[in-house]
């Protein structure tokens, strides 16, 4: 790219597979070296549209060669992102941001999907039965309470899963949705039971720290969490980077 007798200055792609069917790191490196790039469907596969890949590209679109999408939508899963980062991706790309939830042990993406109302992710209840439990006592919790998501497959014949513990922390909402769908919804994931930190008696999830950082314009959403013991008490230190001038 940019070298040799005939350096490549730009490109046009129609297949929609540039990012999601290739190495995302190499794809981003290529994008950053081009003068322009037109892609009709940059992220076409929902299961590969992770925020970690997309967020750096929003900065690239701020250059004078970038053009945000018109009336397009993006389906993002695989890794959670904070509400602030989600809104920034939507604003910079000019798209409607929709979450999709899934896990490899169950079926991958498609267990639950967000609608245009953005009030949670509708569970595919003809395929899965979802419950919220207390991760310590395993007691089933009523709708609306925060706990660990447990999933039972209803139609899988080869390898059914019964009350599979996902370790994902969320809620279930059974209230009617303005979109008209009647399936219950899970809330956006709050974290995982196995990445929760307990600092001086307070439960802290990395997603909460990210939500604070993405609300500060002067810093990037890339951070490092350090837990130390000082004077017999746990101390949490967050290292992050300043945005370039």
PDB file of C-alpha atoms in Angstrom:
ATOM      1  CA  UNK A   1       0.000   0.000   0.000  1.00  0.00           C
ATOM      2  CA  UNK A   2       1.328   3.414  -0.965  1.00  0.00           C
ATOM      3  CA  UNK A   3       4.611   1.960  -2.226  1.00  0.00           C
ATOM      4  CA  UNK A   4       6.098   0.771  -5.499  1.00  0.00           C
ATOM      5  CA  UNK A   5       5.628   2.049  -9.021  1.00  0.00           C
ATOM      6  CA  UNK A   6       1.827   2.029  -8.781  1.00  0.00           C
ATOM      7  CA  UNK A   7       0.879   2.777  -5.153  1.00  0.00           C
ATOM      8  CA  UNK A   8      -2.682   2.031  -4.073  1.00  0.00           C
ATOM      9  CA  UNK A   9      -4.492   5.221  -3.014  1.00  0.00           C
ATOM     10  CA  UNK A  10      -8.076   4.065  -2.501  1.00  0.00           C
ATOM     11  CA  UNK A  11     -10.646   1.393  -3.156  1.00  0.00           C
ATOM     12  CA  UNK A  12     -14.269   0.409  -3.611  1.00  0.00           C
ATOM     13  CA  UNK A  13     -15.754  -2.738  -2.088  1.00  0.00           C
ATOM     14  CA  UNK A  14     -19.248  -4.102  -2.616  1.00  0.00           C
ATOM     15  CA  UNK A  15     -19.102  -7.524  -0.970  1.00  0.00           C
ATOM     16  CA  UNK A  16     -19.222  -6.259   2.587  1.00  0.00           C
ATOM     17  CA  UNK A  17     -16.524  -8.714   3.637  1.00  0.00           C
ATOM     18  CA  UNK A  18     -13.526  -6.414   3.986  1.00  0.00           C
ATOM     19  CA  UNK A  19     -13.669  -6.198   7.773  1.00  0.00           C
ATOM     20  CA  UNK A  20     -15.677  -9.214   8.868  1.00  0.00           C
ATOM     21  CA  UNK A  21     -14.064 -11.874   6.681  1.00  0.00           C
ATOM     22  CA  UNK A  22     -10.454 -10.780   7.155  1.00  0.00           C
ATOM     23  CA  UNK A  23      -7.990 -10.035   9.907  1.00  0.00           C
ATOM     24  CA  UNK A  24      -9.444  -6.912  11.513  1.00  0.00           C
ATOM     25  CA  UNK A  25      -6.041  -5.583  12.595  1.00  0.00           C
ATOM     26  CA  UNK A  26      -4.610  -5.820   9.067  1.00  0.00           C
ATOM     27  CA  UNK A  27      -7.830  -4.436   7.597  1.00  0.00           C
ATOM     28  CA  UNK A  28      -7.660  -1.389   9.883  1.00  0.00           C
ATOM     29  CA  UNK A  29      -3.990  -0.874   8.997  1.00  0.00           C
ATOM     30  CA  UNK A  30      -4.918  -0.880   5.323  1.00  0.00           C
ATOM     31  CA  UNK A  31      -7.796   1.571   5.850  1.00  0.00           C
ATOM     32  CA  UNK A  32      -5.589   4.007   7.724  1.00  0.00           C
ATOM     33  CA  UNK A  33      -3.146   4.231   4.795  1.00  0.00           C
ATOM     34  CA  UNK A  34      -5.686   4.889   2.032  1.00  0.00           C
ATOM     35  CA  UNK A  35      -6.779   8.309   0.836  1.00  0.00           C
ATOM     36  CA  UNK A  36     -10.359   7.091   0.381  1.00  0.00           C
ATOM     37  CA  UNK A  37     -12.430   3.932   0.734  1.00  0.00           C
ATOM     38  CA  UNK A  38     -16.007   3.289  -0.335  1.00  0.00           C
ATOM     39  CA  UNK A  39     -17.728   0.234   1.130  1.00  0.00           C
ATOM     40  CA  UNK A  40     -21.396  -0.385   0.463  1.00  0.00           C
ATOM     41  CA  UNK A  41     -21.720  -2.776   3.389  1.00  0.00           C
ATOM     42  CA  UNK A  42     -18.657  -2.568   5.602  1.00  0.00           C
ATOM     43  CA  UNK A  43     -19.920  -4.771   8.438  1.00  0.00           C
ATOM     44  CA  UNK A  44     -22.465  -7.195   7.033  1.00  0.00           C
ATOM     45  CA  UNK A  45     -22.104 -10.130   9.455  1.00  0.00           C
ATOM     46  CA  UNK A  46     -23.725  -9.442  12.839  1.00  0.00           C
ATOM     47  CA  UNK A  47     -21.537 -11.906  14.711  1.00  0.00           C
ATOM     48  CA  UNK A  48     -18.366 -10.095  13.642  1.00  0.00           C
ATOM     49  CA  UNK A  49     -19.490  -6.502  14.157  1.00  0.00           C
ATOM     50  CA  UNK A  50     -17.756  -5.977  17.463  1.00  0.00           C
ATOM     51  CA  UNK A  51     -17.330  -2.546  18.943  1.00  0.00           C
ATOM     52  CA  UNK A  52     -13.575  -3.077  19.369  1.00  0.00           C
ATOM     53  CA  UNK A  53     -13.200  -3.302  15.586  1.00  0.00           C
ATOM     54  CA  UNK A  54     -15.662  -0.581  14.686  1.00  0.00           C
ATOM     55  CA  UNK A  55     -14.709   2.110  17.193  1.00  0.00           C
ATOM     56  CA  UNK A  56     -11.230   2.846  15.713  1.00  0.00           C
ATOM     57  CA  UNK A  57     -12.811   3.176  12.265  1.00  0.00           C
ATOM     58  CA  UNK A  58     -15.121   5.941  13.488  1.00  0.00           C
ATOM     59  CA  UNK A  59     -12.034   8.079  13.997  1.00  0.00           C
ATOM     60  CA  UNK A  60     -10.979   7.376  10.415  1.00  0.00           C
ATOM     61  CA  UNK A  61     -14.366   8.572   9.198  1.00  0.00           C
ATOM     62  CA  UNK A  62     -13.726  11.977  10.786  1.00  0.00           C
ATOM     63  CA  UNK A  63     -11.203  12.768   8.044  1.00  0.00           C
ATOM     64  CA  UNK A  64     -12.349  14.869   5.104  1.00  0.00           C
ATOM     65  CA  UNK A  65     -12.668  11.762   2.938  1.00  0.00           C
ATOM     66  CA  UNK A  66     -15.165  10.060   5.227  1.00  0.00           C
ATOM     67  CA  UNK A  67     -18.903   9.961   4.609  1.00  0.00           C
ATOM     68  CA  UNK A  68     -21.290   8.586   7.200  1.00  0.00           C
ATOM     69  CA  UNK A  69     -23.997   6.157   6.176  1.00  0.00           C
ATOM     70  CA  UNK A  70     -27.480   7.369   5.306  1.00  0.00           C
ATOM     71  CA  UNK A  71     -30.330   5.479   6.972  1.00  0.00           C
ATOM     72  CA  UNK A  72     -28.169   2.428   7.636  1.00  0.00           C
ATOM     73  CA  UNK A  73     -28.109   0.200  10.671  1.00  0.00           C
ATOM     74  CA  UNK A  74     -25.450  -1.808  12.451  1.00  0.00           C
ATOM     75  CA  UNK A  75     -25.833  -5.039  14.412  1.00  0.00           C
ATOM     76  CA  UNK A  76     -23.099  -5.466  17.012  1.00  0.00           C
ATOM     77  CA  UNK A  77     -22.332  -8.397  19.275  1.00  0.00           C
ATOM     78  CA  UNK A  78     -19.528 -10.616  20.584  1.00  0.00           C
ATOM     79  CA  UNK A  79     -18.185  -7.989  23.009  1.00  0.00           C
ATOM     80  CA  UNK A  80     -20.127  -5.541  25.165  1.00  0.00           C
ATOM     81  CA  UNK A  81     -19.526  -1.817  25.088  1.00  0.00           C
ATOM     82  CA  UNK A  82     -20.689   0.978  27.322  1.00  0.00           C
ATOM     83  CA  UNK A  83     -23.733   3.115  26.549  1.00  0.00           C
ATOM     84  CA  UNK A  84     -21.500   6.106  25.813  1.00  0.00           C
ATOM     85  CA  UNK A  85     -19.317   4.175  23.373  1.00  0.00           C
ATOM     86  CA  UNK A  86     -22.418   2.734  21.720  1.00  0.00           C
ATOM     87  CA  UNK A  87     -23.854   6.227  21.203  1.00  0.00           C
ATOM     88  CA  UNK A  88     -20.551   7.553  19.876  1.00  0.00           C
ATOM     89  CA  UNK A  89     -20.353   4.747  17.295  1.00  0.00           C
ATOM     90  CA  UNK A  90     -23.941   5.436  16.211  1.00  0.00           C
ATOM     91  CA  UNK A  91     -23.367   9.185  15.944  1.00  0.00           C
ATOM     92  CA  UNK A  92     -20.085   8.998  14.064  1.00  0.00           C
ATOM     93  CA  UNK A  93     -21.207   6.311  11.623  1.00  0.00           C
ATOM     94  CA  UNK A  94     -24.664   7.821  11.210  1.00  0.00           C
ATOM     95  CA  UNK A  95     -26.384   4.497  11.856  1.00  0.00           C
ATOM     96  CA  UNK A  96     -28.901   2.892  14.171  1.00  0.00           C
ATOM     97  CA  UNK A  97     -26.935   0.748  16.630  1.00  0.00           C
ATOM     98  CA  UNK A  98     -28.574  -2.579  17.572  1.00  0.00           C
ATOM     99  CA  UNK A  99     -27.249  -5.168  20.009  1.00  0.00           C
ATOM    100  CA  UNK A 100     -27.382  -8.901  19.328  1.00  0.00           C
ATOM    101  CA  UNK A 101     -26.726 -11.500  22.025  1.00  0.00           C
ATOM    102  CA  UNK A 102     -25.529 -15.047  21.677  1.00  0.00           C
ATOM    103  CA  UNK A 103     -22.931 -17.521  22.863  1.00  0.00           C
ATOM    104  CA  UNK A 104     -21.190 -20.418  21.149  1.00  0.00           C
ATOM    105  CA  UNK A 105     -22.442 -23.018  23.631  1.00  0.00           C
ATOM    106  CA  UNK A 106     -26.061 -22.226  22.720  1.00  0.00           C
ATOM    107  CA  UNK A 107     -26.000 -21.247  19.016  1.00  0.00           C
ATOM    108  CA  UNK A 108     -23.957 -18.094  18.548  1.00  0.00           C
ATOM    109  CA  UNK A 109     -25.624 -14.748  17.746  1.00  0.00           C
ATOM    110  CA  UNK A 110     -29.402 -14.673  17.648  1.00  0.00           C
ATOM    111  CA  UNK A 111     -30.413 -15.738  21.151  1.00  0.00           C
ATOM    112  CA  UNK A 112     -31.716 -12.202  21.678  1.00  0.00           C
ATOM    113  CA  UNK A 113     -31.875  -9.151  19.448  1.00  0.00           C
ATOM    114  CA  UNK A 114     -32.546  -5.484  20.065  1.00  0.00           C
ATOM    115  CA  UNK A 115     -35.385  -3.723  18.250  1.00  0.00           C
ATOM    116  CA  UNK A 116     -35.581  -0.093  17.144  1.00  0.00           C
ATOM    117  CA  UNK A 117     -37.045   0.921  20.532  1.00  0.00           C
ATOM    118  CA  UNK A 118     -33.708   0.170  22.196  1.00  0.00           C
ATOM    119  CA  UNK A 119     -35.327  -0.950  25.437  1.00  0.00           C
ATOM    120  CA  UNK A 120     -33.595  -4.311  25.685  1.00  0.00           C
ATOM    121  CA  UNK A 121     -33.024  -7.398  23.560  1.00  0.00           C
ATOM    122  CA  UNK A 122     -36.000  -9.594  22.621  1.00  0.00           C
ATOM    123  CA  UNK A 123     -35.361 -13.240  23.471  1.00  0.00           C
ATOM    124  CA  UNK A 124     -36.135 -15.793  20.745  1.00  0.00           C
ATOM    125  CA  UNK A 125     -38.530 -17.521  23.132  1.00  0.00           C
ATOM    126  CA  UNK A 126     -39.657 -20.074  20.578  1.00  0.00           C
ATOM    127  CA  UNK A 127     -36.102 -21.413  20.770  1.00  0.00           C
ATOM    128  CA  UNK A 128     -34.881 -20.613  24.285  1.00  0.00           C
ATOM    129  CA  UNK A 129     -36.238 -20.370  27.810  1.00  0.00           C
ATOM    130  CA  UNK A 130     -34.353 -17.795  29.879  1.00  0.00           C
ATOM    131  CA  UNK A 131     -34.234 -17.310  33.640  1.00  0.00           C
ATOM    132  CA  UNK A 132     -32.365 -15.017  36.025  1.00  0.00           C
ATOM    133  CA  UNK A 133     -30.805 -16.646  39.080  1.00  0.00           C
ATOM    134  CA  UNK A 134     -28.838 -15.546  42.111  1.00  0.00           C
ATOM    135  CA  UNK A 135     -25.305 -16.750  41.253  1.00  0.00           C
ATOM    136  CA  UNK A 136     -24.615 -17.609  44.897  1.00  0.00           C
ATOM    137  CA  UNK A 137     -27.826 -19.365  45.997  1.00  0.00           C
ATOM    138  CA  UNK A 138     -29.011 -20.423  42.498  1.00  0.00           C
ATOM    139  CA  UNK A 139     -32.484 -19.169  43.447  1.00  0.00           C
ATOM    140  CA  UNK A 140     -34.624 -18.058  40.496  1.00  0.00           C
ATOM    141  CA  UNK A 141     -35.220 -14.318  40.702  1.00  0.00           C
ATOM    142  CA  UNK A 142     -38.366 -12.465  39.595  1.00  0.00           C
ATOM    143  CA  UNK A 143     -38.438 -10.341  36.450  1.00  0.00           C
ATOM    144  CA  UNK A 144     -36.656  -7.052  36.836  1.00  0.00           C
ATOM    145  CA  UNK A 145     -34.040  -8.191  39.343  1.00  0.00           C
ATOM    146  CA  UNK A 146     -30.351  -8.327  38.461  1.00  0.00           C
ATOM    147  CA  UNK A 147     -28.712 -11.738  38.354  1.00  0.00           C
ATOM    148  CA  UNK A 148     -27.060 -14.360  36.180  1.00  0.00           C
ATOM    149  CA  UNK A 149     -28.722 -15.360  32.920  1.00  0.00           C
ATOM    150  CA  UNK A 150     -29.537 -19.065  32.590  1.00  0.00           C
ATOM    151  CA  UNK A 151     -30.672 -20.518  29.236  1.00  0.00           C
ATOM    152  CA  UNK A 152     -32.465 -23.738  28.303  1.00  0.00           C
ATOM    153  CA  UNK A 153     -32.669 -24.694  24.622  1.00  0.00           C
ATOM    154  CA  UNK A 154     -36.129 -25.814  23.474  1.00  0.00           C
ATOM    155  CA  UNK A 155     -35.532 -27.144  19.965  1.00  0.00           C
ATOM    156  CA  UNK A 156     -31.946 -28.438  19.823  1.00  0.00           C
ATOM    157  CA  UNK A 157     -31.884 -32.207  19.381  1.00  0.00           C
ATOM    158  CA  UNK A 158     -28.201 -33.048  19.023  1.00  0.00           C
ATOM    159  CA  UNK A 159     -26.785 -31.260  22.061  1.00  0.00           C
ATOM    160  CA  UNK A 160     -29.529 -29.655  24.153  1.00  0.00           C
ATOM    161  CA  UNK A 161     -28.525 -27.357  26.997  1.00  0.00           C
ATOM    162  CA  UNK A 162     -30.583 -27.372  30.189  1.00  0.00           C
ATOM    163  CA  UNK A 163     -30.304 -24.336  32.483  1.00  0.00           C
ATOM    164  CA  UNK A 164     -26.921 -23.411  31.096  1.00  0.00           C
ATOM    165  CA  UNK A 165     -25.195 -20.820  33.277  1.00  0.00           C
ATOM    166  CA  UNK A 166     -23.933 -18.058  30.996  1.00  0.00           C
ATOM    167  CA  UNK A 167     -22.132 -16.050  33.735  1.00  0.00           C
ATOM    168  CA  UNK A 168     -23.631 -12.935  32.099  1.00  0.00           C
ATOM    169  CA  UNK A 169     -25.263 -10.448  34.481  1.00  0.00           C
ATOM    170  CA  UNK A 170     -28.514  -8.853  33.293  1.00  0.00           C
ATOM    171  CA  UNK A 171     -32.260  -8.615  33.944  1.00  0.00           C
ATOM    172  CA  UNK A 172     -35.430  -9.900  32.237  1.00  0.00           C
ATOM    173  CA  UNK A 173     -38.231  -7.503  31.343  1.00  0.00           C
ATOM    174  CA  UNK A 174     -41.682  -8.926  30.546  1.00  0.00           C
ATOM    175  CA  UNK A 175     -43.424  -5.581  29.942  1.00  0.00           C
ATOM    176  CA  UNK A 176     -44.962  -4.997  26.478  1.00  0.00           C
ATOM    177  CA  UNK A 177     -42.660  -3.337  23.965  1.00  0.00           C
ATOM    178  CA  UNK A 178     -43.733  -0.411  21.786  1.00  0.00           C
ATOM    179  CA  UNK A 179     -42.424  -2.271  18.735  1.00  0.00           C
ATOM    180  CA  UNK A 180     -45.293  -4.764  19.062  1.00  0.00           C
ATOM    181  CA  UNK A 181     -43.224  -7.868  19.780  1.00  0.00           C
ATOM    182  CA  UNK A 182     -44.444  -9.953  22.701  1.00  0.00           C
ATOM    183  CA  UNK A 183     -41.264 -11.862  23.556  1.00  0.00           C
ATOM    184  CA  UNK A 184     -39.623 -10.931  26.841  1.00  0.00           C
ATOM    185  CA  UNK A 185     -36.416  -8.923  26.770  1.00  0.00           C
ATOM    186  CA  UNK A 186     -33.092  -9.129  28.515  1.00  0.00           C
ATOM    187  CA  UNK A 187     -31.398  -5.889  29.468  1.00  0.00           C
ATOM    188  CA  UNK A 188     -28.014  -4.856  28.113  1.00  0.00           C
ATOM    189  CA  UNK A 189     -25.333  -6.899  29.842  1.00  0.00           C
ATOM    190  CA  UNK A 190     -24.013  -5.332  33.034  1.00  0.00           C
ATOM    191  CA  UNK A 191     -20.963  -7.587  33.228  1.00  0.00           C
ATOM    192  CA  UNK A 192     -20.053 -11.144  34.080  1.00  0.00           C
ATOM    193  CA  UNK A 193     -20.066 -12.924  37.416  1.00  0.00           C
ATOM    194  CA  UNK A 194     -16.468 -13.994  36.791  1.00  0.00           C
ATOM    195  CA  UNK A 195     -15.119 -10.476  36.075  1.00  0.00           C
ATOM    196  CA  UNK A 196     -16.774  -8.696  38.986  1.00  0.00           C
ATOM    197  CA  UNK A 197     -14.431  -6.958  41.407  1.00  0.00           C
ATOM    198  CA  UNK A 198     -15.293  -6.405  45.064  1.00  0.00           C
ATOM    199  CA  UNK A 199     -13.569  -3.244  46.264  1.00  0.00           C
ATOM    200  CA  UNK A 200     -14.139  -2.383  49.925  1.00  0.00           C
ATOM    201  CA  UNK A 201     -17.479  -4.161  49.905  1.00  0.00           C
ATOM    202  CA  UNK A 202     -18.695  -2.606  46.652  1.00  0.00           C
ATOM    203  CA  UNK A 203     -19.305  -4.705  43.527  1.00  0.00           C
ATOM    204  CA  UNK A 204     -17.531  -3.144  40.541  1.00  0.00           C
ATOM    205  CA  UNK A 205     -17.749  -4.302  36.920  1.00  0.00           C
ATOM    206  CA  UNK A 206     -15.239  -3.178  34.257  1.00  0.00           C
ATOM    207  CA  UNK A 207     -18.182  -2.038  32.122  1.00  0.00           C
ATOM    208  CA  UNK A 208     -19.047   0.558  34.784  1.00  0.00           C
ATOM    209  CA  UNK A 209     -15.518   1.959  34.633  1.00  0.00           C
ATOM    210  CA  UNK A 210     -15.682   2.098  30.843  1.00  0.00           C
ATOM    211  CA  UNK A 211     -18.990   3.949  31.019  1.00  0.00           C
ATOM    212  CA  UNK A 212     -17.352   6.671  33.114  1.00  0.00           C
ATOM    213  CA  UNK A 213     -14.269   6.928  30.887  1.00  0.00           C
ATOM    214  CA  UNK A 214     -16.248   7.232  27.654  1.00  0.00           C
ATOM    215  CA  UNK A 215     -18.056  10.205  29.164  1.00  0.00           C
ATOM    216  CA  UNK A 216     -14.758  12.093  29.516  1.00  0.00           C
ATOM    217  CA  UNK A 217     -13.814  13.744  26.221  1.00  0.00           C
ATOM    218  CA  UNK A 218     -10.135  14.107  27.096  1.00  0.00           C
ATOM    219  CA  UNK A 219      -9.398  10.372  27.431  1.00  0.00           C
ATOM    220  CA  UNK A 220      -9.678   7.320  25.167  1.00  0.00           C
ATOM    221  CA  UNK A 221     -11.875   4.289  26.006  1.00  0.00           C
ATOM    222  CA  UNK A 222      -8.760   2.103  26.307  1.00  0.00           C
ATOM    223  CA  UNK A 223      -7.883   1.393  29.920  1.00  0.00           C
ATOM    224  CA  UNK A 224      -6.050  -0.867  32.352  1.00  0.00           C
ATOM    225  CA  UNK A 225      -7.514  -1.837  35.740  1.00  0.00           C
ATOM    226  CA  UNK A 226      -5.090  -2.534  38.582  1.00  0.00           C
ATOM    227  CA  UNK A 227      -6.149  -3.832  42.008  1.00  0.00           C
ATOM    228  CA  UNK A 228      -3.633  -3.398  44.817  1.00  0.00           C
ATOM    229  CA  UNK A 229      -3.652  -3.840  48.578  1.00  0.00           C
ATOM    230  CA  UNK A 230      -2.714  -0.680  50.476  1.00  0.00           C
ATOM    231  CA  UNK A 231      -2.675  -0.641  54.247  1.00  0.00           C
ATOM    232  CA  UNK A 232      -4.732  -3.822  54.351  1.00  0.00           C
ATOM    233  CA  UNK A 233      -7.422  -2.352  52.075  1.00  0.00           C
ATOM    234  CA  UNK A 234      -8.057  -3.034  48.395  1.00  0.00           C
ATOM    235  CA  UNK A 235      -7.408  -0.101  46.087  1.00  0.00           C
ATOM    236  CA  UNK A 236      -8.498   0.125  42.466  1.00  0.00           C
ATOM    237  CA  UNK A 237      -6.354   2.067  39.996  1.00  0.00           C
ATOM    238  CA  UNK A 238      -7.414   2.836  36.425  1.00  0.00           C
ATOM    239  CA  UNK A 239      -4.794   3.714  33.814  1.00  0.00           C
ATOM    240  CA  UNK A 240      -5.950   5.264  30.552  1.00  0.00           C
ATOM    241  CA  UNK A 241      -4.606   7.383  27.689  1.00  0.00           C
ATOM    242  CA  UNK A 242      -5.238  11.001  26.758  1.00  0.00           C
ATOM    243  CA  UNK A 243      -6.745  11.609  23.341  1.00  0.00           C
ATOM    244  CA  UNK A 244      -4.259  13.073  20.856  1.00  0.00           C
ATOM    245  CA  UNK A 245      -4.508  16.805  20.283  1.00  0.00           C
TER     246      UNK A 245
END
